[in-house]
Short mmCIF file of C-alpha atoms and ligand atoms in Angstrom, two decimals:
data_model
loop_
_atom_site.label_atom_id
_atom_site.label_comp_id
_atom_site.label_asym_id
_atom_site.label_seq_id
_atom_site.Cartn_x
_atom_site.Cartn_y
_atom_site.Cartn_z
CA UNK A 174 26.93 10.58 -2.71
CA UNK A 175 28.16 9.17 0.52
CA UNK A 176 25.87 9.68 3.49
CA UNK A 177 27.50 11.01 6.61
CA UNK A 178 26.03 9.96 9.92
CA UNK A 179 26.38 12.28 12.86
CA UNK A 180 25.33 11.73 16.44
CA UNK A 181 22.93 14.40 17.69
CA UNK A 182 21.77 12.92 20.95
CA UNK A 183 22.08 9.56 22.64
CA UNK A 184 19.21 7.89 20.83
CA UNK A 185 18.93 10.17 17.87
CA UNK A 186 21.04 10.11 14.79
CA UNK A 187 20.52 12.22 11.77
CA UNK A 188 21.87 11.46 8.35
CA UNK A 189 23.21 14.40 6.47
CA UNK A 190 23.64 14.31 2.78
CA UNK A 191 26.05 17.22 2.43
CA UNK A 192 23.92 20.27 3.16
CA UNK A 193 20.59 18.50 2.77
CA UNK A 194 18.92 17.40 5.96
CA UNK A 195 15.95 15.19 6.68
CA UNK A 196 14.26 17.92 8.68
CA UNK A 197 11.05 15.91 9.05
CA UNK A 198 12.85 13.06 10.81
CA UNK A 199 11.22 12.34 14.19
CA UNK A 200 12.19 9.97 16.99
CA UNK A 201 8.95 10.04 19.01
CA UNK A 202 5.46 8.67 18.52
CA UNK A 203 2.53 11.07 18.01
CA UNK A 204 -0.50 11.07 20.31
CA UNK A 205 -2.92 13.97 20.81
CA UNK A 206 -0.59 16.16 18.71
CA UNK A 207 2.26 15.58 21.15
CA UNK A 208 5.55 13.83 20.45
CA UNK A 209 5.69 11.08 23.05
CA UNK A 210 7.85 8.19 24.24
CA UNK A 211 6.58 4.72 25.08
CA UNK A 212 5.29 4.52 28.67
CA UNK A 213 8.03 1.96 29.27
CA UNK A 214 10.59 4.29 27.60
CA UNK A 215 11.59 1.37 25.38
CA UNK A 216 12.84 2.12 21.87
CA UNK A 217 13.73 0.11 18.77
CA UNK A 218 16.03 0.91 15.87
CA UNK A 219 14.87 1.79 12.38
CA UNK A 220 17.33 0.40 9.86
CA UNK A 221 18.41 1.49 6.41
CA UNK A 222 17.90 -1.71 4.36
CA UNK A 223 20.85 -0.87 2.11
CA UNK A 224 23.38 -1.55 4.86
CA UNK A 225 21.42 -2.18 8.08
CA UNK A 226 22.77 1.01 9.65
CA UNK A 227 20.56 2.63 12.28
CA UNK A 228 18.75 5.75 11.05
CA UNK A 229 17.28 6.53 14.46
CA UNK A 230 15.43 4.87 17.34
CA UNK A 231 11.69 5.27 17.88
CA UNK A 232 9.40 4.33 20.80
CA UNK A 233 8.65 0.65 21.17
CA UNK A 234 5.08 1.05 22.38
CA UNK A 235 2.99 -1.70 23.88
CA UNK A 236 -0.66 -2.56 24.43
CA UNK A 237 -1.12 0.09 27.14
CA UNK A 238 0.22 2.83 24.81
CA UNK A 239 -2.15 1.64 22.09
CA UNK A 240 -5.12 1.73 24.50
CA UNK A 241 -4.22 5.25 25.52
CA UNK A 242 -4.02 6.42 21.89
CA UNK A 243 -7.41 4.82 21.13
CA UNK A 244 -8.94 6.62 24.11
CA UNK A 245 -7.57 9.92 22.77
CA UNK A 246 -9.02 9.20 19.32
CA UNK A 247 -12.38 8.24 20.87
CA UNK A 248 -12.55 11.44 22.95
CA UNK A 249 -11.62 13.52 19.91
CA UNK A 250 -14.28 11.87 17.76
CA UNK A 251 -16.99 13.44 19.95
CA UNK A 252 -16.10 16.89 18.61
CA UNK A 253 -14.43 16.09 15.26
CA UNK A 254 -17.57 14.38 13.92
CA UNK A 255 -19.37 17.74 14.11
CA UNK A 256 -16.70 19.70 12.25
CA UNK A 257 -18.26 20.62 8.91
CA UNK A 258 -17.33 18.77 5.75
CA UNK A 259 -16.16 22.09 4.31
CA UNK A 260 -13.73 22.61 7.17
CA UNK A 261 -12.39 19.05 6.95
CA UNK A 262 -11.95 19.55 3.23
CA UNK A 263 -9.89 22.70 3.78
CA UNK A 264 -7.63 20.97 6.32
CA UNK A 265 -7.02 18.04 3.97
CA UNK A 266 -6.18 20.42 1.15
CA UNK A 267 -3.64 22.24 3.38
CA UNK A 268 -2.06 18.89 4.29
CA UNK A 269 -1.81 18.07 0.58
CA UNK A 270 -0.11 21.42 -0.11
CA UNK A 271 2.44 20.84 2.66
CA UNK A 272 3.24 17.32 1.45
CA UNK A 273 3.84 18.65 -2.04
CA UNK A 274 6.03 21.46 -0.68
CA UNK A 275 8.04 18.98 1.38
CA UNK A 276 8.29 16.32 -1.31
CA UNK A 277 12.09 16.12 -1.24
CA UNK A 278 12.30 15.73 2.53
CA UNK A 279 9.59 13.09 2.59
CA UNK A 280 11.27 11.26 -0.29
CA UNK A 281 14.64 11.21 1.50
CA UNK A 282 13.04 9.59 4.54
CA UNK A 283 11.16 7.06 2.39
CA UNK A 284 14.39 6.13 0.61
CA UNK A 285 16.39 5.90 3.83
CA UNK A 286 14.03 3.45 5.53
CA UNK A 287 12.49 1.57 2.59
CA UNK A 288 15.46 1.48 0.24
CA UNK A 289 13.53 2.56 -2.86
CA UNK A 290 15.28 4.95 -5.27
CA UNK A 291 14.80 8.65 -4.57
CA UNK A 292 12.94 9.24 -7.85
CA UNK A 293 10.47 6.50 -6.96
CA UNK A 294 10.14 7.85 -3.44
CA UNK A 295 9.30 11.29 -4.86
CA UNK A 296 6.80 9.56 -7.15
CA UNK A 297 5.24 7.93 -4.10
CA UNK A 298 4.86 11.33 -2.44
CA UNK A 299 3.07 12.66 -5.54
CA UNK A 300 0.86 9.57 -5.63
CA UNK A 301 0.24 9.59 -1.86
CA UNK A 302 -0.50 13.32 -1.70
CA UNK A 303 -3.03 12.95 -4.50
CA UNK A 304 -5.24 11.02 -2.05
CA UNK A 305 -5.29 14.03 0.26
CA UNK A 306 -6.36 16.36 -2.52
CA UNK A 307 -8.88 13.82 -3.82
CA UNK A 308 -10.46 13.20 -0.41
CA UNK A 309 -10.44 16.91 0.31
CA UNK A 310 -12.87 17.11 -2.62
CA UNK A 311 -14.81 13.97 -1.63
CA UNK A 312 -15.43 15.30 1.89
CA UNK A 313 -18.12 17.60 0.49
CA UNK A 314 -19.79 14.92 -1.61
CA UNK A 315 -20.68 12.26 0.92
CA UNK A 316 -24.32 12.83 0.22
CA UNK A 317 -27.36 11.10 1.61
CA UNK A 318 -30.56 10.09 -0.17
CA UNK A 319 -34.25 10.86 0.10
CA UNK A 320 -36.17 7.81 -1.08
CA UNK A 321 -39.76 7.83 -2.37
CA UNK A 322 -41.77 6.44 0.49
CA UNK A 323 -44.48 3.75 0.16
CA UNK A 324 -46.60 5.74 2.67
CA UNK A 325 -48.18 9.14 1.88
CA UNK A 326 -47.49 10.56 5.34
CA UNK A 327 -43.87 9.47 5.80
CA UNK A 328 -40.48 10.36 4.39
CA UNK A 329 -37.43 8.09 4.17
CA UNK A 330 -34.05 9.76 4.61
CA UNK A 331 -30.63 8.10 4.41
CA UNK A 332 -27.62 10.02 5.69
CA UNK A 333 -23.97 9.01 5.94
CA UNK A 334 -22.42 9.14 9.39
CA UNK A 335 -18.75 8.62 10.33
CA UNK A 336 -17.94 5.23 11.88
CA UNK A 337 -15.84 6.56 14.78
CA UNK A 338 -12.29 5.47 15.66
CA UNK A 339 -10.45 3.61 12.90
CA UNK A 340 -7.33 1.49 13.49
CA UNK A 341 -4.90 1.79 10.61
CA UNK A 342 -2.15 -0.78 10.09
CA UNK A 343 0.15 0.02 7.18
CA UNK A 344 2.95 -1.75 5.28
CA UNK A 345 6.54 -0.82 4.49
CA UNK A 346 6.37 -0.96 0.68
CA UNK A 347 4.44 2.32 0.24
CA UNK A 348 4.93 3.84 3.69
CA UNK A 349 3.47 7.23 2.72
CA UNK A 350 0.74 6.46 0.17
CA UNK A 351 -0.88 3.70 2.22
CA UNK A 352 -1.34 6.17 5.07
CA UNK A 353 -2.74 9.04 3.02
CA UNK A 354 -5.05 6.68 1.11
CA UNK A 355 -6.64 5.58 4.39
CA UNK A 356 -6.37 8.69 6.55
CA UNK A 357 -7.51 11.06 3.79
CA UNK A 358 -10.63 8.93 3.33
CA UNK A 359 -11.49 8.53 7.00
CA UNK A 360 -10.93 12.21 7.75
CA UNK A 361 -13.21 13.15 4.85
CA UNK A 362 -15.85 10.94 6.46
CA UNK A 363 -15.36 12.53 9.89
CA UNK A 364 -13.56 9.68 11.69
CA UNK A 365 -10.47 9.76 13.91
CA UNK A 366 -7.67 7.19 13.89
CA UNK A 367 -4.72 5.43 15.44
CA UNK A 368 -2.01 4.39 12.97
CA UNK A 369 0.44 1.56 13.54
CA UNK A 370 3.01 1.89 10.76
CA UNK A 371 5.23 -1.01 9.78
CA UNK A 372 8.19 -1.50 12.14
CA UNK A 373 10.43 -1.22 9.06
CA UNK A 374 9.16 2.23 8.04
CA UNK A 375 7.70 4.25 10.93
CA UNK A 376 9.67 7.41 10.08
CA UNK A 377 7.64 8.26 6.98
CA UNK A 378 4.43 8.01 9.01
CA UNK A 379 5.84 10.36 11.65
CA UNK A 380 7.01 12.84 9.01
CA UNK A 381 3.57 12.76 7.37
CA UNK A 382 1.77 13.53 10.63
CA UNK A 383 4.20 16.31 11.44
CA UNK A 384 2.89 17.96 8.25
CA UNK A 385 -0.70 17.08 9.20
CA UNK A 386 -0.29 18.97 12.45
CA UNK A 387 1.14 21.96 10.60
CA UNK A 388 -1.84 21.79 8.24
CA UNK A 389 -4.16 22.27 11.22
CA UNK A 390 -5.41 18.74 11.85
CA UNK A 391 -6.83 19.11 15.38
CA UNK A 392 -5.39 17.31 18.39
CA UNK A 393 -6.24 13.63 18.62
CA UNK A 394 -7.63 13.17 15.09
CA UNK A 395 -4.51 11.31 13.93
CA UNK A 396 -2.36 9.35 16.38
CA UNK A 397 0.67 7.21 15.58
CA UNK A 398 1.77 4.30 17.75
CA UNK A 399 5.19 2.92 16.80
CA UNK A 400 6.27 -0.54 17.88
CA UNK A 401 8.79 -3.25 17.08
CA UNK A 402 8.04 -6.64 15.52
CA UNK A 403 8.10 -8.09 19.05
CA UNK A 404 5.29 -5.83 20.31
CA UNK A 405 3.28 -5.82 17.08
CA UNK A 406 0.96 -8.77 17.92
CA UNK A 407 -0.08 -7.26 21.29
CA UNK A 408 -0.56 -3.77 19.82
CA UNK A 409 -2.41 -5.27 16.84
CA UNK A 410 -4.85 -7.13 19.13
CA UNK A 411 -5.70 -3.94 21.00
CA UNK A 412 -6.18 -2.07 17.73
CA UNK A 413 -8.60 -4.77 16.54
CA UNK A 414 -10.42 -5.56 19.76
CA UNK A 415 -10.73 -2.37 21.82
CA UNK A 416 -14.37 -1.42 22.20
CA UNK A 417 -13.88 2.14 20.98
CA UNK A 418 -12.53 0.96 17.61
CA UNK A 419 -15.24 0.70 14.96
CA UNK A 420 -13.17 -0.24 11.91
CA UNK A 421 -9.81 -1.82 11.10
CA UNK A 422 -8.12 -0.81 7.89
CA UNK A 423 -5.12 -2.91 6.98
CA UNK A 424 -2.81 -3.19 4.00
CA UNK A 425 -0.35 -6.07 4.11
CA UNK A 426 -0.03 -9.81 3.77
CA UNK A 427 -2.98 -12.18 3.51
CA UNK A 428 -1.58 -14.19 6.44
CA UNK A 429 -1.73 -11.19 8.80
CA UNK A 430 -5.01 -10.01 7.26
CA UNK A 431 -6.67 -13.28 8.27
CA UNK A 432 -5.51 -12.88 11.87
CA UNK A 433 -6.80 -9.30 12.07
CA UNK A 434 -10.10 -10.29 10.45
CA UNK A 435 -10.62 -12.95 13.15
CA UNK A 436 -9.82 -10.47 15.90
CA UNK A 437 -12.16 -7.87 14.39
CA UNK A 438 -14.92 -10.47 14.16
CA UNK A 439 -15.12 -10.67 17.97
CA UNK A 440 -16.55 -7.15 18.04
CA UNK A 441 -18.36 -7.35 14.64
CA UNK A 442 -16.16 -4.49 13.47
CA UNK A 443 -15.99 -3.10 9.99
CA UNK A 444 -12.85 -4.15 8.08
CA UNK A 445 -11.08 -2.80 5.06
CA UNK A 446 -8.42 -5.26 3.94
CA UNK A 447 -5.98 -4.74 1.09
CA UNK A 448 -4.02 -7.99 1.02
CA UNK A 449 -1.59 -9.82 -1.20
CA UNK A 450 -2.04 -10.45 -4.90
CA UNK A 451 -0.73 -12.88 -7.50
CA UNK A 452 -1.20 -10.77 -10.61
CA UNK A 453 -1.21 -12.37 -14.06
CA UNK A 454 0.31 -10.37 -16.93
CA UNK A 455 -1.14 -11.73 -20.17
CA UNK A 456 0.06 -10.93 -23.69
CA UNK A 457 -1.94 -12.02 -26.75
CA UNK A 458 -0.64 -12.02 -30.36
CA UNK A 459 -2.54 -8.86 -31.40
CA UNK A 460 -0.82 -6.79 -28.68
CA UNK A 461 1.66 -4.00 -29.32
CA UNK A 462 4.67 -5.92 -27.97
CA UNK A 463 6.83 -2.84 -27.48
CA UNK A 464 4.11 -1.32 -25.28
CA UNK A 465 3.58 -4.63 -23.47
CA UNK A 466 7.28 -4.80 -22.56
CA UNK A 467 7.43 -1.17 -21.44
CA UNK A 468 4.39 -1.73 -19.24
CA UNK A 469 5.87 -5.01 -17.97
CA UNK A 470 8.85 -3.03 -16.69
CA UNK A 471 6.49 -0.91 -14.60
CA UNK A 472 4.19 -3.71 -13.50
CA UNK A 473 7.12 -5.91 -12.45
CA UNK A 474 9.87 -3.57 -11.27
CA UNK A 475 7.97 -0.75 -9.55
CA UNK A 476 9.47 -0.71 -6.06
CA UNK A 477 11.68 -3.59 -7.19
CA UNK A 478 8.70 -5.94 -7.35
CA UNK A 479 7.62 -5.20 -3.80
CA UNK A 480 4.01 -4.26 -4.56
CA UNK A 481 0.76 -6.17 -4.05
CA UNK A 482 -0.30 -5.19 -7.56
CA UNK A 483 3.08 -6.22 -9.01
CA UNK A 484 2.95 -8.62 -11.97
CA UNK A 485 3.69 -12.06 -10.54
CA UNK A 486 3.04 -14.51 -13.40
CA UNK A 487 3.66 -13.66 -17.05
CA UNK A 488 1.52 -15.60 -19.58
CA UNK A 489 2.79 -14.94 -23.08
CA UNK A 490 1.14 -16.39 -26.20
CA UNK A 491 3.39 -18.77 -28.12
CA UNK A 492 3.20 -16.60 -31.28
CA UNK A 493 4.93 -13.67 -29.53
CA UNK A 494 6.78 -15.53 -26.78
CA UNK A 495 10.33 -15.30 -28.16
CA UNK A 496 9.89 -11.69 -29.25
CA UNK A 497 8.54 -10.67 -25.85
CA UNK A 498 11.36 -12.38 -23.92
CA UNK A 499 14.10 -10.91 -26.11
CA UNK A 500 12.72 -7.39 -25.76
CA UNK A 501 12.01 -7.78 -22.03
CA UNK A 502 15.57 -8.97 -21.45
CA UNK A 503 16.93 -5.98 -23.35
CA UNK A 504 14.80 -3.54 -21.35
CA UNK A 505 15.80 -5.13 -18.03
CA UNK A 506 19.51 -5.03 -18.94
CA UNK A 507 19.28 -1.33 -19.71
CA UNK A 508 16.59 -0.23 -17.25
CA UNK A 509 17.22 -2.13 -14.03
CA UNK A 510 20.17 -0.55 -12.26
CA UNK A 511 20.65 -2.09 -8.83
CA UNK A 512 22.10 -0.03 -5.99
CA UNK A 513 21.47 2.19 -2.99
CA UNK A 514 18.32 4.25 -3.40
CA UNK A 515 20.09 7.55 -2.77
CA UNK A 516 22.58 7.02 -5.60
CA UNK A 517 22.04 8.71 -8.94
CA UNK A 518 20.92 6.45 -11.78
CA UNK A 519 19.78 3.62 -9.52
CA UNK A 520 16.34 2.23 -10.41
CA UNK A 521 16.18 -0.88 -8.18
CA UNK A 522 17.05 -0.78 -4.48
CA UNK A 523 17.58 -3.50 -1.89
CA UNK A 524 14.84 -5.80 -0.64
CA UNK A 525 13.39 -4.49 2.59
CA UNK A 526 14.79 -6.99 5.10
CA UNK A 527 16.52 -10.35 5.52
CA UNK A 528 13.23 -12.23 5.75
CA UNK A 529 12.12 -10.88 2.38
CA UNK A 530 15.54 -11.56 0.82
CA UNK A 531 15.35 -15.15 2.03
CA UNK A 532 11.84 -15.56 0.67
CA UNK A 533 12.66 -14.28 -2.83
CA UNK A 534 15.84 -16.33 -3.22
CA UNK A 535 14.09 -19.39 -1.74
CA UNK A 536 11.26 -19.21 -4.31
CA UNK A 537 13.73 -18.92 -7.20
CA UNK A 538 15.91 -21.75 -5.89
CA UNK A 539 12.88 -24.01 -5.44
CA UNK A 540 11.69 -23.28 -9.01
CA UNK A 541 15.14 -23.93 -10.49
CA UNK A 542 15.46 -27.16 -8.52
CA UNK A 543 12.10 -28.27 -10.01
CA UNK A 544 13.13 -27.48 -13.59
CA UNK A 545 12.68 -23.75 -14.17
CA UNK A 546 15.28 -22.07 -16.38
CA UNK A 547 17.11 -18.90 -15.31
CA UNK A 548 17.29 -16.57 -18.32
CA UNK A 549 18.86 -13.77 -16.32
CA UNK A 550 19.60 -12.87 -12.68
CA UNK A 551 18.57 -15.35 -10.03
CA UNK A 552 21.15 -14.34 -7.42
CA UNK A 553 22.23 -11.55 -5.09
CA UNK A 554 24.74 -8.92 -6.12
CA UNK A 555 26.92 -9.42 -3.04
CA UNK A 556 29.26 -6.59 -4.01
CA UNK A 557 26.42 -4.22 -3.00
CA UNK A 558 25.26 -5.96 0.19
CA UNK A 559 23.13 -8.88 1.33
CA UNK A 560 19.71 -7.72 0.12
CA UNK A 561 20.39 -6.64 -3.46
CA UNK A 562 18.69 -9.28 -5.63
CA UNK A 563 19.33 -9.10 -9.37
CA UNK A 564 16.40 -8.60 -11.74
CA UNK A 565 15.45 -12.10 -12.78
CA UNK A 566 13.62 -13.92 -15.57
CA UNK A 567 12.57 -17.55 -15.13
CA UNK A 568 11.00 -19.68 -17.86
CA UNK A 569 9.69 -23.26 -17.91
CA UNK A 570 7.85 -22.62 -14.65
CA UNK A 571 4.96 -24.98 -13.82
CA UNK A 572 1.99 -24.61 -11.44
CA UNK A 573 3.62 -27.24 -9.17
CA UNK A 574 6.39 -24.83 -8.20
CA UNK A 575 5.90 -22.68 -5.07
CA UNK A 576 6.59 -19.52 -7.06
CA UNK A 577 3.39 -20.02 -9.09
CA UNK A 578 1.15 -19.74 -6.01
CA UNK A 579 3.07 -17.43 -3.71
CA UNK A 580 3.32 -13.70 -4.05
CA UNK A 581 7.01 -13.17 -4.87
CA UNK A 582 7.33 -9.54 -3.71
CA UNK A 583 10.66 -9.22 -5.48
CA UNK A 584 12.24 -8.56 -8.90
CA UNK A 585 11.48 -11.96 -10.42
CA UNK A 586 9.44 -12.46 -13.61
CA UNK A 587 8.25 -16.04 -14.17
CA UNK A 588 7.16 -16.64 -17.74
CA UNK A 589 4.69 -19.21 -19.09
CA UNK A 590 4.01 -20.00 -22.74
CA UNK A 591 0.28 -20.14 -23.50
CA UNK A 592 -1.68 -21.33 -26.52
CA UNK A 593 -5.23 -20.02 -26.05
CA UNK A 594 -7.50 -17.60 -24.24
CA UNK A 595 -9.34 -20.45 -22.57
CA UNK A 596 -6.11 -21.95 -21.23
CA UNK A 597 -4.84 -18.65 -19.84
CA UNK A 598 -8.10 -17.77 -18.08
CA UNK A 599 -7.93 -21.11 -16.27
CA UNK A 600 -4.27 -20.69 -15.33
CA UNK A 601 -4.58 -17.02 -14.32
CA UNK A 602 -7.58 -17.71 -12.08
CA UNK A 603 -5.86 -20.70 -10.45
CA UNK A 604 -4.88 -18.73 -7.34
CA UNK A 605 -6.44 -17.54 -4.08
CA UNK A 606 -5.24 -14.02 -4.88
CA UNK A 607 -7.57 -11.69 -6.78
CA UNK A 608 -6.15 -8.19 -6.73
CA UNK A 609 -4.86 -6.97 -10.12
CA UNK A 610 -4.53 -8.47 -13.61
CA UNK A 611 -2.92 -7.06 -16.76
CA UNK A 612 -3.97 -7.96 -20.30
CA UNK A 613 -2.41 -6.89 -23.60
CA UNK A 614 -4.52 -7.23 -26.72
CA UNK A 615 -5.88 -5.08 -29.54
CA UNK A 616 -8.90 -7.33 -29.99
CA UNK A 617 -11.74 -5.36 -28.41
CA UNK A 618 -13.99 -8.36 -27.82
CA UNK A 619 -11.11 -10.22 -26.21
CA UNK A 620 -10.38 -7.24 -23.93
CA UNK A 621 -13.96 -7.20 -22.64
CA UNK A 622 -14.10 -10.99 -22.34
CA UNK A 623 -10.90 -11.01 -20.29
CA UNK A 624 -12.10 -8.22 -18.03
CA UNK A 625 -15.26 -10.22 -17.34
CA UNK A 626 -13.66 -13.65 -16.91
CA UNK A 627 -10.60 -12.81 -14.83
CA UNK A 628 -11.33 -13.26 -11.13
CA UNK A 629 -9.51 -10.13 -10.02
CA UNK A 630 -10.78 -6.89 -8.50
CA UNK A 631 -8.89 -4.73 -10.99
CA UNK A 632 -8.05 -5.43 -14.64
CA UNK A 633 -5.78 -3.17 -16.70
CA UNK A 634 -6.03 -3.53 -20.47
CA UNK A 635 -2.81 -2.49 -22.27
CA UNK A 636 -1.35 -0.82 -19.16
CA UNK A 637 1.03 -1.80 -16.38
CA UNK A 638 -0.07 0.71 -13.74
CA UNK A 639 -3.66 1.18 -12.67
CA UNK A 640 -3.40 2.93 -9.30
CA UNK A 641 -4.86 6.41 -9.00
CA UNK A 642 -6.81 8.29 -6.33
CA UNK A 643 -9.84 8.57 -8.62
CA UNK A 644 -10.29 4.78 -9.03
CA UNK A 645 -11.55 2.14 -6.59
CA UNK A 646 -8.50 0.07 -5.60
CA UNK A 647 -9.20 -3.35 -4.12
CA UNK A 648 -9.27 -7.09 -4.51
CA UNK A 649 -11.57 -10.09 -4.33
CA UNK A 650 -11.01 -13.67 -3.03
CA UNK A 651 -8.13 -13.67 -0.51
CA UNK A 652 -6.87 -10.29 -1.73
CA UNK A 653 -9.22 -8.41 0.52
CA UNK A 654 -12.45 -6.67 1.30
CA UNK A 655 -13.42 -3.10 0.47
CA UNK A 656 -12.15 -0.36 -1.80
CA UNK A 657 -9.71 2.49 -1.37
CA UNK A 658 -9.57 5.66 -3.44
CA UNK A 659 -12.58 7.01 -5.40
CA UNK A 660 -15.71 8.14 -3.56
CA UNK A 661 -16.16 4.50 -2.45
CA UNK A 662 -12.96 4.84 -0.41
CA UNK A 663 -14.51 7.57 1.75
CA UNK A 664 -17.87 5.79 1.95
CA UNK A 665 -16.07 2.79 3.52
CA UNK A 666 -15.71 4.89 6.68
CA UNK A 667 -19.38 5.79 6.96
CA UNK A 668 -22.53 4.06 8.15
CA UNK A 669 -25.88 4.68 6.57
CA UNK A 670 -28.36 6.15 9.02
CA UNK A 671 -31.99 5.56 8.05
CA UNK A 672 -34.34 8.14 9.50
CA UNK A 673 -38.06 7.71 9.07
CA UNK A 674 -39.98 10.98 9.28
CA UNK A 675 -43.53 9.95 10.06
CA UNK A 676 -46.88 11.48 10.90
CA UNK A 677 -46.36 14.23 8.34
CA UNK A 678 -50.17 14.59 8.20
CA UNK A 679 -50.66 15.03 11.94
C1 LIG B 940 0.52 -2.10 -3.12
O1 LIG B 940 0.72 -2.78 -4.09
O2 LIG B 940 0.85 -2.45 -2.01
C2 LIG B 940 -0.14 -0.77 -3.32
C3 LIG B 940 0.34 -0.21 -4.56
C4 LIG B 940 -0.52 0.87 -5.14
O3 LIG B 940 -1.28 1.53 -4.45
O4 LIG B 940 -0.41 1.05 -6.34
#
């Protein structure tokens, strides 16, 4: 259906899709539960990646706005840390309920600014909301410990205390779930926060906090500072270096993660970093090939390949290589429908921006120039626009090609033929990334061996999706530090306080 754009005010445009309206669309930042402009009054446009049309303008905040928001979060922490775990749990549960009730509106905004198909956007809301319900439960289970003391007249007590103000910097690929995964956890722990959403997708963040306010999240617990790419470095430095900030939680590229880690180091601040991956997808001869291909579709084409956990390098055993490729090709031809995210039947949207489009096509072109073979795709569908890259299979790739080492973040499957377990472990581990790995085998011993030998923080055996609120998401090597989801995710935002109770005999 064709979207109609109508002007509502000078800087505010709302898209109407017939009678449906994105009623959660906001054009202001959110500080101390107030909708605010930048102090400079500057704004920047948020674009629909399908056609680069302007959805609306939002405040282009700078370092002084960020400092102000941090001060608000720090003042609020003084009272919020004493709110009972039970009360925080109830608020989080109400936020979850509202997100579920407003799934369609949230999904429309996600699709408009990220480009992903509406069904996937709704799936992201379900996934993202699940963190709020999960952490609502965790809030009441952040228990301490009483440890047997080596002295008869003393008692050792460990309690968990909230860290304080947390800076949250989130990406554009899962603009809702990456916020709830962090904010749900830190609120459960009793922290407050300032969020800087990606400049590509600030509208989802604003819609999410509109619902948080309605759920009863008190003033100043969650603050959102929006800014353009131009102001991001200055805002980012304040978020990492301000004295009030006790932790920086970032999901995004390894390049930016390294910069933030250095800035955080100046104040010895806690970091939680979920960075890029370079996931291997390994298929052994004993695997159920039909299942492996179905899971490959999810692992590769979820969000059109724009996921840190997305399968990057396919290692297929020579005994099942031809069968796997034939079936994969068939599934892609039927299952990958490229188009605008708001159109029915579309399963793959545009890449997020021109930079990303250039990166994906550049990696494919480099590989082809160095001898890789294009089995399908490998070009833009220019009838749709300038960011619609066709689902692609490359074979005859070698470790010398850039595509082997770099995270593609696009709909490109590069396939390697392997001969043995030993060979594939070496190849799969030959990367600085260590986030997710996927292995397909029915040999139980092999499954356990692979889980142990693969240098990745998460290993899925016979599955292409491993994300869930109940599990501890996170990477090793240059893929990051810390875990999100599970009880560990909430513990990340606490410090252990050791209290020694002495002189019990006096
Ligand atoms: C990511 O890949 O960026 C996160 C995806 C997830 O949580 O599954």
